[in-house]
Every structure is written in C-alpha cells, then in structure tokens.
Tab-separated table of C-alpha atoms in Angstrom:
chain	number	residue	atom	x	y	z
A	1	UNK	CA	48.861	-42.060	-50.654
A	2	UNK	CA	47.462	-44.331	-48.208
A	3	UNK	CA	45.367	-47.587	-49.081
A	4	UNK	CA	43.218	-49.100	-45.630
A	5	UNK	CA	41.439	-51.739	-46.238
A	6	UNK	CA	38.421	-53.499	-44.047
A	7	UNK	CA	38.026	-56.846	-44.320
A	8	UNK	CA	36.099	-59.765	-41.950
A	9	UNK	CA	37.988	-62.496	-40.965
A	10	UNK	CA	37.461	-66.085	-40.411
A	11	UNK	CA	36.069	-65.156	-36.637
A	12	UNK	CA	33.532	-63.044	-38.031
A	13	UNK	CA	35.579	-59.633	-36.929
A	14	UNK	CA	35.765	-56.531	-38.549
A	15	UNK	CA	39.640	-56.135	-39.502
A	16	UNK	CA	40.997	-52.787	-40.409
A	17	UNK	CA	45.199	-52.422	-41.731
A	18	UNK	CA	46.871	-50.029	-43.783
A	19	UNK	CA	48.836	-51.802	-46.118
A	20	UNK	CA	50.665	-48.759	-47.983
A	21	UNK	CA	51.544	-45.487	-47.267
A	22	UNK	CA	53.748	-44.508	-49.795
A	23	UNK	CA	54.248	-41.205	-52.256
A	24	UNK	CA	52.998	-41.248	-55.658
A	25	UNK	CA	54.478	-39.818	-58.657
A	26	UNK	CA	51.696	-37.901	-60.306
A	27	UNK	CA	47.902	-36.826	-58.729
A	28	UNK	CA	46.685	-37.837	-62.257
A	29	UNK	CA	43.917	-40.414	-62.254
A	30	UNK	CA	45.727	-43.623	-64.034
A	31	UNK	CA	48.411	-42.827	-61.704
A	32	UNK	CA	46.596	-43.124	-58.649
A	33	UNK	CA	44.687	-46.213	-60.009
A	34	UNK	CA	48.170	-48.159	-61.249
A	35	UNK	CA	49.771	-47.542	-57.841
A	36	UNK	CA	46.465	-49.031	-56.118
A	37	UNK	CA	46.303	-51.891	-58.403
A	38	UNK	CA	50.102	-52.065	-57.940
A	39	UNK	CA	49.745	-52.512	-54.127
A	40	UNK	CA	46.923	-54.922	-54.264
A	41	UNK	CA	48.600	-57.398	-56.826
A	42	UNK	CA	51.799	-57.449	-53.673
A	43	UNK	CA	49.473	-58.063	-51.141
A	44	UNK	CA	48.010	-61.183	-53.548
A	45	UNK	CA	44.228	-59.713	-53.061
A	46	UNK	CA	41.997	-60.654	-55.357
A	47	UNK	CA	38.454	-60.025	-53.990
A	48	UNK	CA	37.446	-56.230	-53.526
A	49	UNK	CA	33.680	-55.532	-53.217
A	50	UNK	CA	33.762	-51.994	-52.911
A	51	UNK	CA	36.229	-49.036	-52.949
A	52	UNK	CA	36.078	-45.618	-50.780
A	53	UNK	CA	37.469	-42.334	-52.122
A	54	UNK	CA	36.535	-38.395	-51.633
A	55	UNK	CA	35.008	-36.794	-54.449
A	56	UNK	CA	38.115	-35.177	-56.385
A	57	UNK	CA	38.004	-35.850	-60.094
A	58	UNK	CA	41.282	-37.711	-60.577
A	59	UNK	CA	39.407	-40.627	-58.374
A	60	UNK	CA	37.225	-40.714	-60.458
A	61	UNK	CA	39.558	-41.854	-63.288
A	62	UNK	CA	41.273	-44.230	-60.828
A	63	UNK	CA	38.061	-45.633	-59.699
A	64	UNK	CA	37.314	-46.089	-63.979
A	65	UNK	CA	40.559	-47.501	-64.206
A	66	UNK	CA	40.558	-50.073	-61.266
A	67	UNK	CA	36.850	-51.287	-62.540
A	68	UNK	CA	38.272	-51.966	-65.880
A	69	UNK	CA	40.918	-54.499	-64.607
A	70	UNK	CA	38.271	-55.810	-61.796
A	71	UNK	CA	35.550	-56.073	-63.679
A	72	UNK	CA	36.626	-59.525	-65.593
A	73	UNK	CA	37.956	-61.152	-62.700
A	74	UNK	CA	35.729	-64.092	-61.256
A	75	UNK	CA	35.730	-62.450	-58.088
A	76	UNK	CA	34.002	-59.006	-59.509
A	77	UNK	CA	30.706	-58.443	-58.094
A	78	UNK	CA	27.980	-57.459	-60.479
A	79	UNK	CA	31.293	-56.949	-62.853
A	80	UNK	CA	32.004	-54.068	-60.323
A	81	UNK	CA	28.995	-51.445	-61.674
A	82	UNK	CA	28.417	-50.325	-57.797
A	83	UNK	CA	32.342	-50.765	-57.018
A	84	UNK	CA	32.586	-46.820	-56.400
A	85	UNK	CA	31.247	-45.449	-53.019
A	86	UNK	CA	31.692	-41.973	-52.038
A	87	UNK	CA	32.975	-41.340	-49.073
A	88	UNK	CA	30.216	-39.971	-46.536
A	89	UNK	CA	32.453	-37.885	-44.219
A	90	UNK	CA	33.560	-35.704	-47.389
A	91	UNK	CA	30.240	-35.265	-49.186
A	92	UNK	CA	29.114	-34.167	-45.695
A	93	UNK	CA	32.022	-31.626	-45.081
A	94	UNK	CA	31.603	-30.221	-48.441
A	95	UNK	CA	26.913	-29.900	-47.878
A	96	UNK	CA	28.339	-28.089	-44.583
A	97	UNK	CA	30.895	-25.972	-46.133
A	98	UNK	CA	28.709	-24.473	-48.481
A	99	UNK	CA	26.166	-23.901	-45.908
A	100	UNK	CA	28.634	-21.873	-44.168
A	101	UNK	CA	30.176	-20.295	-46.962
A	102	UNK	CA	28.391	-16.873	-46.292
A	103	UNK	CA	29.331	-16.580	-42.175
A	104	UNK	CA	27.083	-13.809	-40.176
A	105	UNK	CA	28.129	-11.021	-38.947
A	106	UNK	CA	27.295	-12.718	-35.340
A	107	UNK	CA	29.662	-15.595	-35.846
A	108	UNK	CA	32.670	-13.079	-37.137
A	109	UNK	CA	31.694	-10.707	-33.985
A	110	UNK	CA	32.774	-13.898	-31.622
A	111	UNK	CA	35.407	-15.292	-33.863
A	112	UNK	CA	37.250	-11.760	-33.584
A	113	UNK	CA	36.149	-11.638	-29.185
A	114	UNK	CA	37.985	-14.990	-29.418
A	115	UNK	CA	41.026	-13.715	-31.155
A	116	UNK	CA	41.491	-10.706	-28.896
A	117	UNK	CA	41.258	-12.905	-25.613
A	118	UNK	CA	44.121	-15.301	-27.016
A	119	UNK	CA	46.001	-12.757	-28.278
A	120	UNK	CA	48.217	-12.601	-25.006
A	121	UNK	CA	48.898	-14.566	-21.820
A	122	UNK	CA	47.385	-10.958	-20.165
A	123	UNK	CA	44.145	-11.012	-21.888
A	124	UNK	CA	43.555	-14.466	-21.087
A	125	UNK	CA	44.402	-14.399	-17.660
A	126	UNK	CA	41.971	-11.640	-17.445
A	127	UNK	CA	39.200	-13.744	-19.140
A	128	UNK	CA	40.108	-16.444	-16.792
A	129	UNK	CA	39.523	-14.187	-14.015
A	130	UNK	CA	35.963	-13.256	-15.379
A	131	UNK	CA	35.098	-17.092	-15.638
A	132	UNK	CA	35.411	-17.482	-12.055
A	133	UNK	CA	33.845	-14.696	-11.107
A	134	UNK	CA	30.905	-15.372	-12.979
A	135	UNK	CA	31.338	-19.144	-11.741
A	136	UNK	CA	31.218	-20.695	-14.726
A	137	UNK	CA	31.872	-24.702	-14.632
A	138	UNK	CA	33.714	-24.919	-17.735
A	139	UNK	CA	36.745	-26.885	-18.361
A	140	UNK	CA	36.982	-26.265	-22.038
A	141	UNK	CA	39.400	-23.393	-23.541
A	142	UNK	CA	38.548	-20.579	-26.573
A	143	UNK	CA	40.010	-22.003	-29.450
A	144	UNK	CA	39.635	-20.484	-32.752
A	145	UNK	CA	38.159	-22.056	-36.497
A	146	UNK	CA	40.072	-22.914	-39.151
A	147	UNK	CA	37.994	-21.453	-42.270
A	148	UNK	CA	38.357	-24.137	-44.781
A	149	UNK	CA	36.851	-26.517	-41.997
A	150	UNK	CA	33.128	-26.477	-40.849
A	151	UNK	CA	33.950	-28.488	-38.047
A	152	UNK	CA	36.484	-26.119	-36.233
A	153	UNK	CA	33.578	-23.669	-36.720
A	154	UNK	CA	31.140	-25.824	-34.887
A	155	UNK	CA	33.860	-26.184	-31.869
A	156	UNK	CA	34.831	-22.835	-31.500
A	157	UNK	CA	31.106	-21.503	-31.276
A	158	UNK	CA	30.446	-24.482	-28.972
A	159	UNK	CA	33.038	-23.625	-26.451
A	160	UNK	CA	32.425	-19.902	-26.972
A	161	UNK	CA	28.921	-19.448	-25.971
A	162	UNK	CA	29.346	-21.388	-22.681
A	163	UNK	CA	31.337	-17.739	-21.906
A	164	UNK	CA	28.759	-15.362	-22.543
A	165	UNK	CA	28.915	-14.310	-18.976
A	166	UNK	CA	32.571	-14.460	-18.857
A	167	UNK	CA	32.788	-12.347	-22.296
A	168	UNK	CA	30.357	-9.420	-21.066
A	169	UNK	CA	32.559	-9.362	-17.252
A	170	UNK	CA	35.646	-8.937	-19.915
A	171	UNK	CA	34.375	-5.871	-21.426
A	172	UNK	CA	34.946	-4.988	-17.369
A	173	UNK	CA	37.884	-6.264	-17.005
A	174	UNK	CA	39.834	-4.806	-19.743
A	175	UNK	CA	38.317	-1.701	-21.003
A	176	UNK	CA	40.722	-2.474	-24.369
A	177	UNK	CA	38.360	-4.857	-25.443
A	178	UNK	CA	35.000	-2.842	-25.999
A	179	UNK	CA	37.672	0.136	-27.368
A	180	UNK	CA	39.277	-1.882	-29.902
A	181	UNK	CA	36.366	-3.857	-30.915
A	182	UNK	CA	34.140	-1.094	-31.443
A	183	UNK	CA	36.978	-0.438	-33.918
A	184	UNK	CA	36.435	-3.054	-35.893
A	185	UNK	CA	33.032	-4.498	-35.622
A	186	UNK	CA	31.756	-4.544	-31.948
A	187	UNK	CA	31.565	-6.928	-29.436
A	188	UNK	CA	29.446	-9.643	-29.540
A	189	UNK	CA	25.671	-8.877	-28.522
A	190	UNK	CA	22.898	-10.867	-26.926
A	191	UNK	CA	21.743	-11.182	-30.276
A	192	UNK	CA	24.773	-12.673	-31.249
A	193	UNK	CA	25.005	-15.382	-28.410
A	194	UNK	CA	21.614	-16.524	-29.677
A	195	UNK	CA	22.397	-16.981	-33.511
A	196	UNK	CA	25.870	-19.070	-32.377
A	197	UNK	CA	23.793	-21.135	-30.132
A	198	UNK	CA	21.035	-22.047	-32.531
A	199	UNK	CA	24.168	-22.570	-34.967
A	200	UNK	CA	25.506	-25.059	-32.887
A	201	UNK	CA	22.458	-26.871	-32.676
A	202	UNK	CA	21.510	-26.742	-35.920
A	203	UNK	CA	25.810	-28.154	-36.566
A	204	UNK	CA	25.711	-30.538	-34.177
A	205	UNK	CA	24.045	-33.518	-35.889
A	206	UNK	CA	26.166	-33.238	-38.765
A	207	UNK	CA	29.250	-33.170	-36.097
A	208	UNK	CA	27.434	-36.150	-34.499
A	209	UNK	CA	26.866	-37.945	-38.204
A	210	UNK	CA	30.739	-37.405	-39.061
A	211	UNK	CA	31.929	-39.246	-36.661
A	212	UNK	CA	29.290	-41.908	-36.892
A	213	UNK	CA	30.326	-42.596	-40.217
A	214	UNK	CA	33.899	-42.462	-39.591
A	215	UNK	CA	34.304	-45.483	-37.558
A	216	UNK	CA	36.454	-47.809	-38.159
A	217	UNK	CA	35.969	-50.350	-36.031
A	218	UNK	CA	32.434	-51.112	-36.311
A	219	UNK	CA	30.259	-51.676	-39.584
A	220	UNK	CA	28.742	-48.477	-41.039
A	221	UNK	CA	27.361	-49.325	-44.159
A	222	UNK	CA	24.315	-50.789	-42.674
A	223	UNK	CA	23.592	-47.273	-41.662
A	224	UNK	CA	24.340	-45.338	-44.797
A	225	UNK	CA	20.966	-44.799	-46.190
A	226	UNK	CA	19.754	-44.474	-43.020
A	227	UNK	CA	21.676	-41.184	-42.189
A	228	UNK	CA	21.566	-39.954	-45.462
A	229	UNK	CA	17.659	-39.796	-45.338
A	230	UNK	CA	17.755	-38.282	-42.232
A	231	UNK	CA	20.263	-35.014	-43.359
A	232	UNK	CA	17.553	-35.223	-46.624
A	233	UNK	CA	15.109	-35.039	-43.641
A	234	UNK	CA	16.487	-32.162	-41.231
A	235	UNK	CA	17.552	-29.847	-44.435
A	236	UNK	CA	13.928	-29.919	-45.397
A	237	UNK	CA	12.928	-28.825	-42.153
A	238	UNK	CA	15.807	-26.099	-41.982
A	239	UNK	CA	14.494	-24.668	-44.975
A	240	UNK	CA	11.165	-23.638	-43.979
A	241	UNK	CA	12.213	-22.595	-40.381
A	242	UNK	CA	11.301	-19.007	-39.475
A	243	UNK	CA	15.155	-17.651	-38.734
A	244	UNK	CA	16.016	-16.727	-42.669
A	245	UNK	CA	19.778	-16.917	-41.742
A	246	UNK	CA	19.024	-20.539	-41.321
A	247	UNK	CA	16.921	-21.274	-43.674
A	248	UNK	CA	19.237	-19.583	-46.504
A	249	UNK	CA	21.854	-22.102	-45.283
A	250	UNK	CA	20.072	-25.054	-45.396
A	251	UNK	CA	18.997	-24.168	-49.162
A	252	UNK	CA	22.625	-23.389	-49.917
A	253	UNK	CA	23.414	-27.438	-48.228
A	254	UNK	CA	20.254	-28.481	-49.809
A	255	UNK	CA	21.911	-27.915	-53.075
A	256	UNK	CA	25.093	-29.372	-52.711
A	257	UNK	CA	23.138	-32.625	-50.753
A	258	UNK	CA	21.252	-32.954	-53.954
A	259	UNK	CA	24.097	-32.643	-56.231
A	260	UNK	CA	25.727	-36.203	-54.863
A	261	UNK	CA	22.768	-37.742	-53.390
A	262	UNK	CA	20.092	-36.173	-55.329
A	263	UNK	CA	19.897	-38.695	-59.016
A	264	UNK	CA	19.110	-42.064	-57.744
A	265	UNK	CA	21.135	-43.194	-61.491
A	266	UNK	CA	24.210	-42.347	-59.564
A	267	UNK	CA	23.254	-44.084	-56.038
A	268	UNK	CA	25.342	-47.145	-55.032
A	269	UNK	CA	22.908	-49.741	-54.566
A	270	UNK	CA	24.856	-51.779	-52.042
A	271	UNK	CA	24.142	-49.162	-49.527
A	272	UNK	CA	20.181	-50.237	-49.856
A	273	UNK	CA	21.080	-53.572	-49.678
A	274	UNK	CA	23.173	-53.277	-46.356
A	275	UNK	CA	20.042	-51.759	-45.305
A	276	UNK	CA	17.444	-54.512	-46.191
A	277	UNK	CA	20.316	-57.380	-44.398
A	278	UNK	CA	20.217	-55.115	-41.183
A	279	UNK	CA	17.254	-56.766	-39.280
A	280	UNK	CA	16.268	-53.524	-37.687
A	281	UNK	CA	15.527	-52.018	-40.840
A	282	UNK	CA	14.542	-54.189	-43.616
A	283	UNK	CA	12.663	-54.078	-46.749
A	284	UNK	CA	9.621	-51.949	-45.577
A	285	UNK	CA	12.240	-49.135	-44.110
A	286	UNK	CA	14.237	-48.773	-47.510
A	287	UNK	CA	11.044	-48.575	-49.417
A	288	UNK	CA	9.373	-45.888	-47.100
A	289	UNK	CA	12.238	-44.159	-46.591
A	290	UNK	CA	13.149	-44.051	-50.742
A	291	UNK	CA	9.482	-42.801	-51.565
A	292	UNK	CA	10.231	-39.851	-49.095
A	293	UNK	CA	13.883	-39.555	-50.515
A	294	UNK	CA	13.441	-39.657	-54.265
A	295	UNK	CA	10.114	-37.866	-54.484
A	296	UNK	CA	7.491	-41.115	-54.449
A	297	UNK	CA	9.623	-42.520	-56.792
A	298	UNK	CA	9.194	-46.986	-56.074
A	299	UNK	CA	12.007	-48.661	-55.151
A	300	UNK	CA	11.128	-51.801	-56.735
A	301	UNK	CA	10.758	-49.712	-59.946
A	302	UNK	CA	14.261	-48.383	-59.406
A	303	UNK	CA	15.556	-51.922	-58.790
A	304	UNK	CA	14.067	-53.727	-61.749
A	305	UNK	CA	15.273	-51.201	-64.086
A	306	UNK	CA	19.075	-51.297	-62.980
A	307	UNK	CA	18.234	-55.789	-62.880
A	308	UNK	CA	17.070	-54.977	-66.648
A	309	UNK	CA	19.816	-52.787	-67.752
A	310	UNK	CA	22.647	-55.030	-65.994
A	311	UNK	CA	21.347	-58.203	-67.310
A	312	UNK	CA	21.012	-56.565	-70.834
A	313	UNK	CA	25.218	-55.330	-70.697
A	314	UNK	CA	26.064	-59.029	-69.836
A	315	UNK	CA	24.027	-60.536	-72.119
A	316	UNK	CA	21.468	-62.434	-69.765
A	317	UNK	CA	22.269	-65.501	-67.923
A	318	UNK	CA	20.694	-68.981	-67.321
A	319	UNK	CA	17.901	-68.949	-64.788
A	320	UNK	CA	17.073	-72.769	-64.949
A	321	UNK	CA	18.046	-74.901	-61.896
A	322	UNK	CA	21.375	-76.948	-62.628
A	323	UNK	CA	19.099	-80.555	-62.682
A	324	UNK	CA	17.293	-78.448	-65.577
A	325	UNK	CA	20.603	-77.009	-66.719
A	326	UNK	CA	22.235	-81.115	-66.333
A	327	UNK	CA	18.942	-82.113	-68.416
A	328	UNK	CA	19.222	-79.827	-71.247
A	329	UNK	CA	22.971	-80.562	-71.705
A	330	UNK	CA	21.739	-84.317	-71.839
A	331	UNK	CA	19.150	-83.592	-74.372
C-alpha cells in the first residue's frame, strides 16, 4: 500500500511525499483503514480534509472506518461527511472501459496489422522500408494495447493511423501479409483508417483529462467540477452523433458516468466549493453549470438541504455573535 499525501506549506507551496509504502496483511476494508490510521498517528498528523481512493469496495469500508475515528477530532471538517473523494483518473478509466468494452471489427483489423508487423525483426524492417518510401515524417513506433487499459488503446490507434500509407505499401512489400490476414480477418480497409481516426478523436480528451487530473504538482481540485461537466457535456453530444458505433459507446460511458457522478446525494461538495474560491469561475459558473448537470435541478436548493440535514445530525449550533454569546452568559 502506498499513502501520498498533499499538503501546503508555510510558503504557500503545494507539497507532495509519500510517507509509506509498505505491504498490508489483508485487502479487507478495516485492514486497509487501521494500517492508514496506523501510519498517520507515526507521522503525528492530525488534520486531514479529504482522502483519495479508487472505487473498490474494501475502500469504501476503510474510508467508513477512518471517518469514524476523524470525525470527533477538533480538527474534522464538517465532522468529515465530504471526507471521501473518488478518485477522477479511475472513475474516468472505468466510463472509458466500458465504452470500449464491445471493440469494432475496424480496431481488431489494425490491432492484428500491428501484431503481424512486430512479429519479427524481418517484418518490421520491411514496414520500415514502406515508411520511407511513402515519406512519412513519423518518429513514433507500432506498439500494441493492452486490453484491460483504454489508454494503450488510444496510443496504439494514434500511432497506427499515421501509417496508413506505410500499411497499404506493406501489403507490397510482403505478399505474407494480405495472405495471412485474409486468413483471419483481412487487412485493414479505408474504412477502417477512418473509424480509428474518429476513435482517436473522440479518446483524446479523455487522454487529455487523465492527465490533467493526475497532476501532482499543481492544484486540481479547483478544476474538478469543471471537467466533470464537460465529459457530462461531450457524452451528450456523442450520443446523438450520426456514426451509431459512436454513439452506442457514448451511451454505454453515459451509463457508467451516471452511475458515480449521476445522484448529486453522493457528490462531494468540496469539489463545488473549490470551484466558487477559483476566481475564474465563481458562483454564477457552478450554478449554470449544475442546472445543466443535474437536470435544472438549483444549486442553492441542493446546498440548503445538505446545511439542513448536517445541522440537524449535530444538533444545531449557536449563530449569535460572541458579544451576544458573552451577554447571554452574563444574563
């Protein structure tokens, strides 16, 4: 297991260590949580705001577990209700994962081309050879997915279609390559060029939006809501676009996007409030871009009713000024 933590120091700088790296005993939620709590008690910190996990269910019960012991501590924040956030690079891996889950024919037709090339330091010399005849400026090299990650997929088809050219002089080259093919399920067609390359547009901003969110040395939680709206956004469009193999995907990542970020009861509102602090954004942002998010729903409705319920669990709390609080203790 590995624990990071980000903190801000006294210089106002963003600070990022790993403080333990260490094997656990048991993937079993407590577990996780005790070891966590274990690490943080060493290190003598007291004052967590938030914590960051992927979405497997024994986090879950070490995320219940950690807000238990946080949650009466003086330091707790809103007795830690929005101490969970989800990590954005997984939810995102798993919306594109199931998008992907049914792959063309088109992209298995290239993934195969690609397979044959590499298969030995002959074939690819050959392909070589038909990249500079058909001068093409590439310095990139095939490479081939890795099924279980959407990413890979989005490479390989990205570096792939810049050798269309080089791919049909092949078939020239090395007269095995239409033969065996054929075989199995043809070379890759015009047709097929086309569908990878409006893949790999249609990929790239959630390539682009991974690795936005995965920094580490600059503040992303200011941006958050910001990119989530905006894959809410694009999937709508994907959906109604006229190329079905598309739109079928983006219904399939439409589905999974709604299943985490869908019920607003399960939204961390921090990430609306790192919106409202960043100046480019502000109030009038979050509360457009919620009405467009959560169906018209008001975000000042939304906010009021988690004030109510949170003041009602901790029993209320005095609103008067202290010189009315000092007066009423002198009465």
């Amino acid at each position: 297991m590995c624990l990071t933590v980000h903190f801000i120091d006294n210089d106002w700088k963003l600070n990022k260590r790993i403080i333990n790296f260490c094997p656990i005993d048991s993937h079993k939620g407590e577990a996780i949580g005790m070891t966590v709590e274990r690490c943080l008690i060493e290190w003598g910190i007291d004052n967590v705001l938030t914590m960051t996990v992927d979405n497997a269910s024994s986090n879950d019960t070490a995320i219940a577990y950690l807000k238990k012991r946080f949650s009466t501590r003086k330091n707790s924040v809103i007795r830690c209700e929005h101490f969970h956030v989800r990590c954005v690079a997984h939810i995102i891996n798993l919306v594109v994962g199931d998008g992907l889950s049914e792959v063309s024919s088109s992209i298995m037709r290239i993934r195969a081309a690609i397979r044959f090339v590499r298969q030995s330091p002959a074939r690819l010399k050959r392909f070589n050879e038909a990249i500079v005849m058909e001068m093409i400026d590439c310095k990139k090299s095939l490479c081939l997915d890795v099924s279980t990650r959407w990413n890979s997929t989005y490479l390989m088809l990205d570096v792939a279609q810049k050798f269309e050219k080089a791919f049909e002089r092949f078939e020239v080259l090395d007269p095995s390559f239409k033969s065996e093919m054929e075989g199995d399920m043809g070379v890759p067609t015009c047709n097929d060029w086309e569908v990878a390359r409006r893949l790999t547009l249609f990929l790239n901003q959630f390539y682009e939006l991974t690795l936005r969110v995965s920094g580490s040395y600059y503040v992303t939680s200011n941006t958050y809501f910001s990119e989530i709206s905006t894959v809410a956004s694009n999937l709508d469009q994907m959906v109604n676009n006229n190329d079905l193999e598309l739109s079928l995907m983006a219904s399939n990542m439409k589905r999974k996007f709604h299943k985490y970020w869908g019920n607003i009861e399960k939204a961390n509102m921090f990430i609306y409030i790192a919106t409202i602090l960043d100046p480019r954004s502000k109030l009038e942002y979050v509360e457009f871009t919620f009405q467009e998010l959560y169906n018209g729903r008001m975000f000042h409705d939304t906010m009021e009713s988690k004030f109510k319920k949170f003041k009602s669990a901790t029993g209320g709390w005095d609103t008067r000024s202290e010189l009315d609080q000092y007066l009423g203790e002198g009465a």
